[in-house]
Coordinates of C-alpha atoms in Angstrom, one line a residue:
M22 CA 113.7 96.6 36.3
D23 CA 114.8 93.7 34.1
R24 CA 117.9 94.2 32.0
E25 CA 115.8 93.1 28.9
E26 CA 113.9 96.3 29.2
Y27 CA 116.9 98.6 28.8
P28 CA 117.1 98.3 25.0
I29 CA 113.4 99.4 24.8
L30 CA 114.2 102.4 26.9
V31 CA 117.2 103.2 24.7
V32 CA 114.9 103.2 21.6
V33 CA 112.4 105.5 23.5
A34 CA 115.3 107.8 24.4
L35 CA 116.5 107.9 20.8
A36 CA 112.9 108.6 19.6
V37 CA 112.8 111.6 22.0
V38 CA 115.9 113.0 20.5
G39 CA 114.7 112.2 17.0
I40 CA 111.5 114.2 17.7
G41 CA 113.5 117.1 18.8
I42 CA 115.7 117.0 15.7
G43 CA 112.7 116.9 13.5
T44 CA 110.9 119.8 15.2
T45 CA 113.6 122.2 16.4
P46 CA 113.9 125.6 14.6
K47 CA 117.5 125.9 15.8
P48 CA 120.6 124.9 13.8
L49 CA 121.5 121.3 14.6
A50 CA 124.8 122.0 16.4
Q51 CA 123.2 124.6 18.6
F52 CA 120.2 122.3 19.3
F53 CA 122.5 119.5 20.6
V54 CA 124.6 121.9 22.7
D55 CA 121.6 123.6 24.3
G56 CA 119.6 120.4 24.6
T57 CA 122.5 118.5 26.3
R58 CA 123.1 121.4 28.7
E59 CA 119.4 121.4 29.8
F60 CA 119.3 117.6 29.9
V61 CA 122.2 117.5 32.3
T62 CA 121.1 120.4 34.5
T63 CA 117.6 119.1 34.8
T64 CA 118.7 115.6 35.7
I65 CA 121.1 116.8 38.3
A66 CA 118.7 119.3 39.7
M67 CA 116.0 116.7 40.2
A68 CA 118.4 114.3 41.9
W69 CA 119.6 117.2 44.1
I70 CA 116.2 118.3 45.1
T71 CA 114.9 114.9 46.0
W72 CA 118.0 113.1 47.4
W73 CA 117.1 113.7 51.1
A74 CA 113.5 112.7 50.5
L75 CA 114.5 109.4 48.9
V76 CA 116.9 108.6 51.8
V77 CA 114.3 109.4 54.5
G78 CA 111.5 107.6 52.6
F79 CA 113.4 104.4 52.1
A80 CA 114.6 104.4 55.7
I81 CA 111.0 104.7 56.8
A82 CA 110.0 101.9 54.5
G83 CA 112.8 99.8 55.8
G84 CA 111.8 100.4 59.4
V85 CA 108.2 99.5 58.7
E86 CA 109.2 96.2 57.0
A87 CA 111.8 95.3 59.5
W88 CA 110.0 96.2 62.7
T89 CA 106.4 95.2 62.0
S90 CA 104.9 91.8 61.2
T91 CA 102.6 91.1 58.2
E92 CA 101.4 87.8 59.6
A93 CA 97.6 87.3 59.3
V94 CA 97.2 90.3 57.1
S95 CA 95.4 88.3 54.5
D96 CA 92.8 87.4 57.2
L97 CA 91.9 91.0 57.5
L98 CA 91.5 91.4 53.8
E99 CA 88.9 88.7 53.0
G100 CA 86.0 90.9 52.3
H101 CA 85.1 93.8 50.0
G102 CA 83.8 96.3 52.6
P103 CA 85.2 99.6 53.8
R104 CA 87.0 97.8 56.7
E105 CA 88.9 95.5 54.4
L106 CA 89.6 98.2 51.9
G107 CA 90.8 100.4 54.7
Y108 CA 93.2 97.8 56.0
G109 CA 94.5 97.0 52.5
S110 CA 95.1 100.7 51.9
L111 CA 96.8 101.1 55.3
F112 CA 99.1 98.1 54.9
G113 CA 99.9 99.3 51.4
F114 CA 100.6 102.8 52.6
V115 CA 103.3 101.6 55.1
S116 CA 104.6 98.9 52.7
S117 CA 106.9 98.9 49.7
S118 CA 107.2 101.6 47.1
C119 CA 108.4 99.3 44.4
S120 CA 105.7 98.3 41.9
Y121 CA 107.2 94.9 41.3
S122 CA 107.4 94.1 45.0
A123 CA 103.9 95.4 45.5
I124 CA 102.4 93.1 42.9
A125 CA 104.3 90.1 44.3
T126 CA 103.0 90.8 47.8
A127 CA 99.5 91.4 46.6
K128 CA 99.6 88.1 44.8
N129 CA 100.6 86.3 48.0
L130 CA 97.7 88.0 49.9
F131 CA 95.3 87.1 47.1
K132 CA 96.6 83.5 47.1
K133 CA 96.0 83.2 50.9
G134 CA 92.4 84.2 50.6
A135 CA 92.3 88.0 50.6
S136 CA 89.6 89.5 48.3
A137 CA 90.6 90.8 44.9
S138 CA 89.3 94.3 46.0
A139 CA 91.4 94.5 49.1
S140 CA 94.6 92.9 47.8
L141 CA 94.8 93.7 44.1
G142 CA 92.9 96.9 44.5
A143 CA 93.6 98.6 47.8
F144 CA 96.9 97.1 48.9
M145 CA 98.6 96.9 45.5
F146 CA 97.7 100.4 44.5
A147 CA 98.4 102.0 47.9
S148 CA 101.8 100.3 48.2
T149 CA 102.9 101.9 44.9
N150 CA 101.2 105.2 44.7
L151 CA 100.3 106.3 48.2
V152 CA 103.6 105.6 50.0
V153 CA 105.6 108.2 51.9
E154 CA 108.4 108.5 49.4
I155 CA 106.3 109.4 46.5
G156 CA 104.4 111.9 48.5
I157 CA 107.5 113.7 49.6
V158 CA 109.0 113.8 46.1
M159 CA 105.7 114.9 44.7
F160 CA 105.6 117.7 47.2
L161 CA 109.1 118.9 46.2
L162 CA 108.6 118.7 42.5
L163 CA 104.9 119.3 41.9
G164 CA 103.5 121.0 45.1
W165 CA 101.2 120.1 47.9
Q166 CA 98.1 120.2 45.7
F167 CA 99.4 117.2 43.8
V168 CA 100.0 115.3 47.1
V169 CA 96.4 115.9 48.2
A170 CA 95.1 115.1 44.8
D171 CA 97.2 111.9 44.6
F172 CA 95.7 110.8 48.0
V173 CA 92.1 111.7 47.2
G174 CA 92.4 110.2 43.7
G175 CA 94.0 107.1 45.1
L176 CA 91.1 106.5 47.4
L177 CA 88.7 107.0 44.5
L178 CA 90.6 104.6 42.3
I179 CA 90.6 102.0 45.1
G180 CA 86.8 102.4 45.4
L181 CA 86.3 102.1 41.6
M182 CA 88.5 98.9 41.6
A183 CA 86.4 97.4 44.4
L184 CA 83.2 98.2 42.6
G185 CA 84.6 96.6 39.5
F186 CA 85.6 93.4 41.2
V187 CA 82.3 93.1 43.0
Y188 CA 79.8 94.1 40.3
A189 CA 81.6 93.8 36.9
V190 CA 84.0 90.8 37.2
P191 CA 82.3 87.4 37.4
D192 CA 83.1 85.5 40.6
G193 CA 84.2 82.6 38.4
V194 CA 86.9 84.7 36.7
I195 CA 88.3 85.7 40.1
E196 CA 88.3 82.2 41.5
T197 CA 89.9 80.8 38.4
A198 CA 92.7 83.4 38.9
R199 CA 93.1 82.4 42.5
E200 CA 93.4 78.7 41.6
T201 CA 95.9 79.6 38.9
V202 CA 98.1 81.5 41.4
R203 CA 97.8 78.7 43.9
D204 CA 98.9 76.2 41.3
E205 CA 102.2 78.0 40.7
G206 CA 103.9 76.4 43.7
T207 CA 104.4 76.6 47.4
E208 CA 104.6 80.1 48.9
T209 CA 107.8 81.0 50.6
V210 CA 108.3 82.3 54.1
R211 CA 111.0 84.5 55.6
D212 CA 113.8 83.2 57.6
P213 CA 113.5 85.2 60.9
V214 CA 117.3 85.4 61.3
C215 CA 118.8 86.3 57.9
G216 CA 115.6 87.3 56.1
M217 CA 116.1 84.9 53.2
E218 CA 112.9 83.5 51.5
V219 CA 112.5 79.8 52.3
D220 CA 110.2 77.1 50.9
P221 CA 108.6 75.4 54.0
D222 CA 108.3 72.1 52.1
E223 CA 111.9 71.9 51.1
T224 CA 113.9 73.2 54.0
E225 CA 115.1 70.8 56.6
Y226 CA 115.4 73.4 59.3
A227 CA 112.3 74.4 61.4
T228 CA 111.4 74.9 65.0
E229 CA 108.1 75.5 66.8
V230 CA 107.6 78.1 69.5
D231 CA 104.3 78.7 71.3
G232 CA 102.4 77.0 68.5
R233 CA 104.1 78.9 65.7
T234 CA 106.5 77.3 63.3
Y235 CA 109.6 79.1 62.1
Y236 CA 111.5 78.0 59.0
F237 CA 115.2 78.6 58.3
C238 CA 117.6 78.4 55.4
S239 CA 120.4 76.7 57.3
K240 CA 121.3 75.0 60.5
S241 CA 123.4 78.0 61.6
C242 CA 120.3 80.3 61.3
M243 CA 118.1 77.8 63.2
E244 CA 120.7 77.5 66.0
S245 CA 121.2 81.2 66.4
F246 CA 117.4 81.9 66.4
D247 CA 116.2 83.7 69.5
P248 CA 112.4 83.6 69.9
E249 CA 112.3 86.5 72.3
E250 CA 114.2 88.7 69.7
A251 CA 111.7 87.6 67.0
E252 CA 108.8 88.8 69.2
T253 CA 110.3 92.1 70.2
T254 CA 108.2 95.3 70.1
I255 CA 108.7 98.2 67.7
R256 CA 110.2 100.2 70.6
E257 CA 112.7 97.4 71.4
Q258 CA 113.6 97.1 67.8
A259 CA 114.1 100.9 67.5
T260 CA 116.4 101.0 70.5
S261 CA 118.6 98.0 69.6
L262 CA 121.6 97.7 67.2
S263 CA 120.1 94.5 65.7
G264 CA 116.8 96.4 65.0
W265 CA 118.7 99.1 63.1
K266 CA 120.7 96.5 61.2
A267 CA 117.5 94.9 60.1
L268 CA 116.2 98.3 59.0
A269 CA 119.4 98.9 57.1
D270 CA 119.1 95.6 55.3
K271 CA 115.4 96.2 54.3
Q272 CA 116.0 99.8 53.1
W273 CA 119.0 98.6 51.1
K274 CA 116.7 96.1 49.5
E275 CA 114.3 98.9 48.5
W276 CA 117.2 100.8 47.0
G277 CA 118.2 97.7 45.1
M278 CA 114.8 97.3 43.6
L279 CA 114.2 101.0 42.7
W280 CA 117.4 102.8 42.1
D281 CA 117.4 102.2 38.4
E282 CA 113.8 103.2 37.9
I283 CA 114.4 106.4 39.8
A284 CA 117.5 107.2 37.8
I285 CA 115.7 106.4 34.6
G286 CA 112.9 108.8 35.7
F287 CA 115.4 111.6 36.2
V288 CA 117.1 110.8 32.8
F289 CA 113.9 110.8 30.9
A290 CA 112.7 114.0 32.5
G291 CA 116.0 115.6 31.5
L292 CA 115.8 114.2 27.9
V293 CA 112.3 115.5 27.4
A294 CA 113.1 118.9 29.0
G295 CA 116.3 119.3 26.9
F296 CA 115.5 117.8 23.5
I297 CA 111.7 118.3 22.8
P298 CA 110.9 121.9 21.9
R299 CA 108.1 123.6 23.8
S300 CA 106.3 124.1 20.5
V301 CA 105.7 120.3 20.2
W302 CA 103.9 120.3 23.5
T303 CA 101.8 123.3 22.8
S304 CA 100.7 121.8 19.5
V305 CA 99.7 118.5 21.2
F306 CA 98.1 120.1 24.3
S307 CA 96.8 123.2 22.5
G308 CA 93.6 123.6 24.6
P309 CA 90.0 122.4 24.7
V310 CA 89.2 122.3 21.0
L311 CA 86.1 120.1 21.5
G312 CA 85.2 121.5 24.9
V313 CA 86.9 121.2 28.3
P314 CA 85.4 117.9 29.4
T315 CA 86.4 116.1 26.2
Y316 CA 89.8 117.7 26.3
I317 CA 90.5 116.5 29.9
L318 CA 89.1 113.0 29.0
W319 CA 91.4 112.4 26.0
T320 CA 94.4 114.0 27.6
S321 CA 93.9 111.7 30.7
A322 CA 93.8 108.7 28.3
V323 CA 97.0 110.1 26.7
G324 CA 98.6 110.5 30.1
A325 CA 97.8 106.9 31.0
L326 CA 99.2 105.7 27.7
I327 CA 102.4 107.7 28.3
G328 CA 102.7 106.0 31.7
V329 CA 102.4 102.6 30.1
A330 CA 105.0 103.4 27.4
T331 CA 107.7 104.9 29.6
F332 CA 108.0 101.7 31.6
V333 CA 108.9 103.7 34.8
C334 CA 107.1 103.0 38.1
S335 CA 106.3 104.6 41.4
V336 CA 108.7 107.3 42.6
G337 CA 110.5 107.3 39.2
N338 CA 107.3 108.6 37.6
V339 CA 107.3 111.9 39.5
P340 CA 110.2 113.7 37.8
F341 CA 108.8 113.0 34.4
A342 CA 105.3 114.0 35.6
A343 CA 106.8 117.4 36.5
V344 CA 108.1 117.8 33.0
L345 CA 104.7 116.8 31.5
Y346 CA 102.9 119.3 33.7
T347 CA 105.1 122.2 32.8
N348 CA 104.7 121.4 29.1
G349 CA 100.9 121.5 29.1
L350 CA 99.5 118.1 30.3
P351 CA 96.5 119.1 32.5
F352 CA 96.4 118.5 36.2
G353 CA 94.2 115.5 36.3
S354 CA 95.9 114.0 33.2
V355 CA 99.2 114.0 35.1
L356 CA 97.6 112.0 37.8
S357 CA 96.3 109.5 35.2
Y358 CA 99.9 109.2 34.0
I359 CA 101.2 108.5 37.6
Y360 CA 98.4 106.0 38.3
A361 CA 99.2 103.9 35.2
D362 CA 102.5 102.6 36.6
L363 CA 100.8 99.3 37.5
I364 CA 100.1 98.5 33.8
V365 CA 103.5 98.9 32.2
P366 CA 104.2 95.9 29.9
P367 CA 106.5 93.9 32.3
I368 CA 104.0 94.1 35.1
V369 CA 101.1 93.1 32.7
D370 CA 103.2 90.1 31.7
A371 CA 103.6 89.3 35.4
Y372 CA 99.9 89.4 35.8
R373 CA 99.5 86.9 33.0
E374 CA 102.0 84.6 34.6
Y375 CA 100.4 84.9 38.0
Y376 CA 96.7 84.8 37.1
G377 CA 96.3 83.7 33.5
T378 CA 95.7 85.7 30.4
T379 CA 92.0 86.4 31.0
F380 CA 92.3 87.9 34.4
A381 CA 95.5 89.8 33.5
A382 CA 93.5 91.5 30.7
V383 CA 90.6 92.3 33.0
L384 CA 92.9 93.6 35.8
S385 CA 94.9 95.8 33.4
G386 CA 91.8 97.1 31.7
M387 CA 90.2 98.0 35.0
I388 CA 93.4 99.9 36.2
F389 CA 93.6 101.8 32.9
V390 CA 89.9 102.8 32.9
S391 CA 90.0 103.7 36.6
A392 CA 93.2 105.8 36.1
V393 CA 91.5 107.8 33.4
V394 CA 88.2 108.3 35.2
V395 CA 89.9 109.3 38.4
G396 CA 92.1 111.8 36.6
V397 CA 89.1 113.4 35.0
V398 CA 87.1 113.5 38.3
V399 CA 89.9 114.9 40.4
H400 CA 90.8 117.5 37.8
F401 CA 87.3 119.0 37.8
L402 CA 87.0 118.6 41.6
F403 CA 90.2 120.5 42.2
A404 CA 89.5 123.1 39.5
G405 CA 86.1 123.7 41.1
L406 CA 87.8 124.3 44.4
G407 CA 90.4 126.5 42.9
L408 CA 93.3 124.2 43.9
V409 CA 94.9 123.5 40.5
P410 CA 98.4 125.0 40.8
P411 CA 99.9 127.0 37.9
Q412 CA 102.0 124.9 35.6
S413 CA 105.0 127.2 36.1
S414 CA 105.0 126.1 39.8
A415 CA 106.4 122.7 39.1
T416 CA 110.1 122.3 39.7
V417 CA 112.0 121.1 36.7
A418 CA 115.4 122.9 36.5
D419 CA 116.8 124.5 39.6
V420 CA 120.4 123.3 39.7
S421 CA 122.0 126.0 41.8
I422 CA 123.6 124.6 44.9
E423 CA 123.3 127.2 47.7
V424 CA 123.6 127.2 51.5
D425 CA 120.0 126.7 52.1
Y426 CA 117.7 124.1 53.5
K427 CA 118.3 121.7 50.6
L428 CA 122.0 121.7 51.2
V429 CA 121.5 121.0 55.0
L430 CA 118.9 118.3 54.4
N431 CA 121.0 116.6 51.7
A432 CA 124.1 116.6 53.9
I433 CA 122.1 115.0 56.8
A434 CA 120.6 112.5 54.4
T435 CA 124.1 111.6 53.1
V436 CA 125.3 110.9 56.6
I437 CA 122.2 108.7 57.3
F438 CA 122.7 106.9 54.0
A439 CA 126.3 106.2 54.8
A440 CA 125.5 105.0 58.3
L441 CA 122.8 102.7 57.1
Y442 CA 125.0 101.3 54.4
W443 CA 127.7 100.6 57.0
L444 CA 125.2 98.8 59.2
H445 CA 124.1 96.8 56.1
R446 CA 127.6 95.8 55.2
S447 CA 128.6 95.0 58.7
D448 CA 125.6 92.7 59.1
L449 CA 126.5 91.0 55.8
A450 CA 130.0 90.5 57.1
E451 CA 128.8 89.0 60.3
S452 CA 126.4 86.7 58.5
G453 CA 129.1 85.6 56.2
A454 CA 131.5 84.8 59.0
G455 CA 128.8 82.9 60.9
G456 CA 128.0 80.9 57.8
Q457 CA 131.7 80.1 57.2
Q458 CA 132.1 79.0 60.8
A459 CA 129.0 76.8 60.6
H460 CA 130.4 75.2 57.4
A461 CA 133.7 74.6 59.1
Q462 CA 132.0 72.9 62.1
T463 CA 130.0 70.7 59.7
T464 CA 133.1 69.6 57.7
D465 CA 135.0 68.9 60.9

């Protein structure tokens, strides 16, 4: 999340407190004392409940990124059929959980020739909303029904996006967007030694092995490159120290991209739980005044708009979603809120820079409409099957720290986190020493 967005979030936070001040029946002093207490306990409780899940989820994401190759993925995503959409969803599922990283990767796949349906529909959505981390956190805070609904709804949304790109968006608009993104500059590739992104047209260091060209950021990286290590299997990576160092580096990158959004998600959940009286929510979501279908439709649209306004993405959405659900937002409308994380203002602005204003508007509109429609459909599907959980089942404030499974899992997760951080730091130290040695040899 860019630093420029923080002032906007501060304004939103102040607005939340202001709504509470204007609607609370309590004396102001008592309102602030009670609200602050609930705000703190809710924030800490959600962090405590989900800590182990976040550590495990990021470790899995780091292992997938470090131990698997994404070469030639775009070749598998050139069409609009079930096969291409399946590959796009699968690659997204095992890929990044950061929305900003997801849209950048999807852009590169689209730029290389992947269809809009498979890259900007299937891959981009799956890598944000169907990844392991969000599923685990959703299970802990909202229950298994939401995990299943998120998956089912995600597949429906990907299908709607594909239909939109094939039948509603003119081919000329899509190809203009592809030309726009291709005109932005040369795509970078990853240095196989240090992981740094390198411009193939600018770097002086490259080597060819078995018909494949590898590019490097420096002479020292090129000289230390081992082709056999670059082609190691997942099993070899998982049983070697270098493989675990690579995993540690990748998972730390995931933390670096997402820690602030996750923290903001916890903070906003705590603010809403602590400072907005229940009466406000019951007045907004008072029930199906104009009939159930209309009620679910407009609350799904409201949910998507809240998702846009909060600026929070991916895993960071789930804590706030739990607060919304316990305060009356219907089941499917909560899903619409979660799905709208790909149209927050900074991401829409990135679409505009990547693809141009017209395609950015088309893409954002399609995501919004799809999020609302899928929320409505999944709501009635799960209601018909009797799978909508009671709103009281969502976990919002359970701050007690007891000797139970959460304590054990969090203790193990903390050890894993510390070990991976140590591997990450030791790898950085070795890379720094190698770079200094190479610099010394050059100057000699």
